[in-house]
Tab-separated table of C-alpha atoms in Angstrom:
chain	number	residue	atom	x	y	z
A	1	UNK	CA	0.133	37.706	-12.860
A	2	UNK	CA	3.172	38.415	-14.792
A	3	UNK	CA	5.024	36.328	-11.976
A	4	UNK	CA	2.936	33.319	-12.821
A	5	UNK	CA	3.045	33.251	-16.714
A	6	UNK	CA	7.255	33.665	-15.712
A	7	UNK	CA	7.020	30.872	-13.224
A	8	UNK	CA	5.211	28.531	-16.035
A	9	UNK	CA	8.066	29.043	-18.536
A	10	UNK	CA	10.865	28.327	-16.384
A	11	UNK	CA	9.394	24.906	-14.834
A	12	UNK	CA	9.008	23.885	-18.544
A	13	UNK	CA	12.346	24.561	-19.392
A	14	UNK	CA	13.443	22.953	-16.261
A	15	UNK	CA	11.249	19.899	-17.401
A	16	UNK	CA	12.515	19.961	-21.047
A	17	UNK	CA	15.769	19.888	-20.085
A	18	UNK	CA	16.355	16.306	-18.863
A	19	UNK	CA	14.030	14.887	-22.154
A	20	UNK	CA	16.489	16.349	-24.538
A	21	UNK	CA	19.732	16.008	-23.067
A	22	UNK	CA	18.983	12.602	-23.031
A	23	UNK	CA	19.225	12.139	-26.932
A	24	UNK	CA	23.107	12.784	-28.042
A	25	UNK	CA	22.059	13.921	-31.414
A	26	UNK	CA	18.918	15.204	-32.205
A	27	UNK	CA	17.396	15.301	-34.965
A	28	UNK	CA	14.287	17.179	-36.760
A	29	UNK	CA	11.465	15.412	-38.205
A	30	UNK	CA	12.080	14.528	-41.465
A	31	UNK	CA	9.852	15.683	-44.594
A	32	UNK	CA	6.429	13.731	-45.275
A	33	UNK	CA	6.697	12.667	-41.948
A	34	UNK	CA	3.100	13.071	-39.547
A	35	UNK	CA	3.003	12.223	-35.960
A	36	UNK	CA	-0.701	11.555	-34.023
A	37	UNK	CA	-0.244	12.421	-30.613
A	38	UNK	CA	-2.604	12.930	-27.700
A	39	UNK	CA	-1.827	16.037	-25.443
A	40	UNK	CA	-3.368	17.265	-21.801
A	41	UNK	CA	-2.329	19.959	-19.646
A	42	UNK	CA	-3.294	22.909	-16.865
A	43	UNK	CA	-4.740	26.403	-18.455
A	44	UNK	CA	-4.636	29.663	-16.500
A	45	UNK	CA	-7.854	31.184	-18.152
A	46	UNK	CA	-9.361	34.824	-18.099
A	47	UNK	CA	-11.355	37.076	-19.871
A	48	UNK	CA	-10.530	40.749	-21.319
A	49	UNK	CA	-13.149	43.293	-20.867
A	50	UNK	CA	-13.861	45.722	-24.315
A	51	UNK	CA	-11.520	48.580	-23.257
A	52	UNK	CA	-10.829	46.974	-19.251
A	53	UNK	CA	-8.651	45.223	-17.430
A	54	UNK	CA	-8.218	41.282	-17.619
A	55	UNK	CA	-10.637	39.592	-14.891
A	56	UNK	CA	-9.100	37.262	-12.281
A	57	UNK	CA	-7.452	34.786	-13.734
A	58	UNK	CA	-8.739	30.766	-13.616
A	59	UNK	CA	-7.194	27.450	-13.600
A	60	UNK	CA	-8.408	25.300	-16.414
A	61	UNK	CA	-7.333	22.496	-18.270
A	62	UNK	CA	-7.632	20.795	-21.763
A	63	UNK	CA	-6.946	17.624	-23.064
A	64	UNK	CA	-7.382	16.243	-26.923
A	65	UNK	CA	-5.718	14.620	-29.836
A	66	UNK	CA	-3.305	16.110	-32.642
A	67	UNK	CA	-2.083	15.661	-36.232
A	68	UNK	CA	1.054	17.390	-36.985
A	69	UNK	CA	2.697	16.780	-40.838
A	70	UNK	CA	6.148	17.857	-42.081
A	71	UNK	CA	6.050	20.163	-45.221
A	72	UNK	CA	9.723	20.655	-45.395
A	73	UNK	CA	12.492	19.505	-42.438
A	74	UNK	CA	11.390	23.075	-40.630
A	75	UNK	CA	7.676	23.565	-41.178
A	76	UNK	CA	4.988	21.614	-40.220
A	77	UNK	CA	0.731	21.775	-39.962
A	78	UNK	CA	-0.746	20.772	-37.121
A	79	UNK	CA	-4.189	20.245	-36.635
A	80	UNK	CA	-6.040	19.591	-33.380
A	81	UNK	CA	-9.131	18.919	-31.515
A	82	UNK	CA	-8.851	19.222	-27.795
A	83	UNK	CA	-11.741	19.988	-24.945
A	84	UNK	CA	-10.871	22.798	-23.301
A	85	UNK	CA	-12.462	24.142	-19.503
A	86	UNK	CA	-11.612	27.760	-19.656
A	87	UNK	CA	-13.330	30.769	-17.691
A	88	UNK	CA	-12.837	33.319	-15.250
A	89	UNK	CA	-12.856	34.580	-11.439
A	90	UNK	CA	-15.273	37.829	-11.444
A	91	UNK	CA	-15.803	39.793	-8.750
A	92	UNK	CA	-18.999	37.980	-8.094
A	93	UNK	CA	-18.109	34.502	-8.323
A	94	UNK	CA	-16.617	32.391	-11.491
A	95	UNK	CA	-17.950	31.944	-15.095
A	96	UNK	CA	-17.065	28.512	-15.845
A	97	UNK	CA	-17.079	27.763	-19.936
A	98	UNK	CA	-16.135	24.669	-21.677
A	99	UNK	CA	-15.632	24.631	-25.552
A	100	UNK	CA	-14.717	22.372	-28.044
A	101	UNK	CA	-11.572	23.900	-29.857
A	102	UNK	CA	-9.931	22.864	-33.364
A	103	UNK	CA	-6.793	24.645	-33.722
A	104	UNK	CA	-4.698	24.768	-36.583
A	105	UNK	CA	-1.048	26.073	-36.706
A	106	UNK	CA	1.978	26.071	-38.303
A	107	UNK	CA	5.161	24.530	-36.858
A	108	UNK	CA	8.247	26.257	-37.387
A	109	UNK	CA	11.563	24.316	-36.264
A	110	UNK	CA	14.566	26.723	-34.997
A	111	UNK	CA	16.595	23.959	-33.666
A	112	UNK	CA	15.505	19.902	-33.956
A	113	UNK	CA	13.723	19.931	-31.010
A	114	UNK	CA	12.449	23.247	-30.418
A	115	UNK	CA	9.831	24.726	-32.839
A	116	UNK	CA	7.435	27.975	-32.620
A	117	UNK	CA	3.782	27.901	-32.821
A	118	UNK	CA	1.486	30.000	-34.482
A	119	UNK	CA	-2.356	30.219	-36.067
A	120	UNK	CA	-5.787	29.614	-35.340
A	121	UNK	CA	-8.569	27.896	-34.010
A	122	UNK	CA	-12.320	27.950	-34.187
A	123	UNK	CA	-14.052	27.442	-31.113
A	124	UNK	CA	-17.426	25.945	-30.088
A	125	UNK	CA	-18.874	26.272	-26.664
A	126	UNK	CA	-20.365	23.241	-25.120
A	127	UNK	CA	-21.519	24.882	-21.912
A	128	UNK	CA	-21.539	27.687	-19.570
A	129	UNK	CA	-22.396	28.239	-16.178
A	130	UNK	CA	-22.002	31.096	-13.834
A	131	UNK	CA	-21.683	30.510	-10.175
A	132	UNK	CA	-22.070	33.090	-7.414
A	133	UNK	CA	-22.442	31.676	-3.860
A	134	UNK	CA	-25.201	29.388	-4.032
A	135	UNK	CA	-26.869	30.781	-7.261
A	136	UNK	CA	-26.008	28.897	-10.456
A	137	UNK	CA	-26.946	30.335	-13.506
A	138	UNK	CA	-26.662	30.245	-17.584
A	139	UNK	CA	-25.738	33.855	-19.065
A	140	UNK	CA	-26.402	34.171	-22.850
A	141	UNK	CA	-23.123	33.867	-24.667
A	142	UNK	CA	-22.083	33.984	-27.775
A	143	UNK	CA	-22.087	30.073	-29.305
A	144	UNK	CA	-18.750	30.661	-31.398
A	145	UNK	CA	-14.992	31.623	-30.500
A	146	UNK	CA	-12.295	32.557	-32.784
A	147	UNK	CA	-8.865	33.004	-31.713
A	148	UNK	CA	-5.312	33.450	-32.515
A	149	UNK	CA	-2.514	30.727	-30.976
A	150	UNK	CA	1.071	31.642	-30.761
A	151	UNK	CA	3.876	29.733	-28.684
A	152	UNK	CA	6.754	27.180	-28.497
A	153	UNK	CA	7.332	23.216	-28.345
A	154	UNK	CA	10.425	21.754	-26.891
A	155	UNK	CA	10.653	17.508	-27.397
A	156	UNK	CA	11.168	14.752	-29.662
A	157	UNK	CA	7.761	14.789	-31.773
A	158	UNK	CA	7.994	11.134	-32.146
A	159	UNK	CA	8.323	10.523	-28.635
A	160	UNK	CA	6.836	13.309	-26.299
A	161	UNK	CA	6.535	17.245	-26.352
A	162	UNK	CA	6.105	19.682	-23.714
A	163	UNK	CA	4.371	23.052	-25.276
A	164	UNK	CA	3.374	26.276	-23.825
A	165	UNK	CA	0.660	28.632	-25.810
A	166	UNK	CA	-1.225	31.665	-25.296
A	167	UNK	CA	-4.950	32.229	-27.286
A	168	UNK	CA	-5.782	35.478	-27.722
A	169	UNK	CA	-9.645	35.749	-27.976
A	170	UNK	CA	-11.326	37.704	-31.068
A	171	UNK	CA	-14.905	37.216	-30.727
A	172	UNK	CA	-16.731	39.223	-27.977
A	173	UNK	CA	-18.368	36.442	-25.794
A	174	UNK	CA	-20.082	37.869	-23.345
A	175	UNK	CA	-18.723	41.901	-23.751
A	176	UNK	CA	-15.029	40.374	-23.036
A	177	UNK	CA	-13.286	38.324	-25.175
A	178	UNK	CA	-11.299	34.938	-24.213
A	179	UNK	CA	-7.445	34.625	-22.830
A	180	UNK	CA	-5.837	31.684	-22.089
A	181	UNK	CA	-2.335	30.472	-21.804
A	182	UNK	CA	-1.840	26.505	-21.868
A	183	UNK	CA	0.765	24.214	-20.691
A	184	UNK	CA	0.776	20.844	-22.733
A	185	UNK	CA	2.211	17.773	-22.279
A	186	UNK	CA	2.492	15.473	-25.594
A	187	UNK	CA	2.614	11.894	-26.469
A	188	UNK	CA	3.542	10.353	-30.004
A	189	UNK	CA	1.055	7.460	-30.672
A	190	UNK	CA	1.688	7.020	-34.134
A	191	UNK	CA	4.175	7.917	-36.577
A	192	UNK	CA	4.465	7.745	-40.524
């Protein structure tokens, strides 16, 4: 699994590459400047048994809108809602759970187009389904997810940004707790 998260972070430097050497000199947003930008991308999703091992991982995906604003010309908020399809291969079949996340995390910029992520999120599930063969079926969850978002942005937040981002699940859902790692591709469609 290891292999895979590895595998994710080279193709997105590989992709970032080309979108920034593009610019000759780039630059960091400025102060009091906010950006509204739409992002999608693929999630590899599992879930972390109390005092187990991770279940089989599960692709996913998310899509959604953000909001990030420039306290200083390195720090930034950025607030988000985004859908999110997240779940889990079991050894019986796959839980399939889609929530309605609003993450909220502060931008920090090492370099002008390269920042690190990190915060929170409150999460609200929309559905769940579990399916095993031919049997569908709706296991009682908890309603509510809470989690903790670290990771980094490369890209020109006034043009497009390519972000990768692992949530680290607090709440116990269903005796496990959620894990997800996101790849995100960004697009500026307003700037102030």
């Amino acid at each position: 699994m290891n292999k895979r998260y590895s595998l994710i972070a080279a193709l997105m430097l590989i992709l970032c590459y080309p979108a920034t050497a593009q610019e000759n000199a780039p630059q960091a947003p400025s102060p009091n400047q906010s950006f509204t930008s739409v992002k999608i991308g693929p999630s590899l999703t599992t879930i972390a048994l109390k005092d187990g091992p991770w279940q089989g991982a599960q692709l996913g995906g998310h899509a959604g809108i953000y909001y990030l604003t420039m306290q200083s010309d390195k720090v930034g908020v950025q607030v988000e809602a985004q859908y999110s399809f997240q779940g889990a291969e079991l050894e019986r079949g796959h839980l399939l759970l889609h929530y309605l996340n609003v993450p909220v995390t502060a931008k920090v910029f090492v370099a002008p187009n390269v920042s690190l992520q990190g915060g929170a999120y409150a999460g609200l599930l929309l559905d769940q389904r579990y399916e095993y063969e031919a049997i569908d079926s709706r296991p009682q969850m908890e309603g509510k997810d809470y989690c903790l978002v670290y990771g980094l942005s490369f890209g020109n937040e006034s043009k497009a940004t390519f972000s990768l981002r692992h949530h680290i699940g607090l709440v116990d859902i269903i005796g496990a707790k959620n894990q997800v790692f996101q790849l995100s591709v960004g697009y500026c469609v307003s700037k102030k």
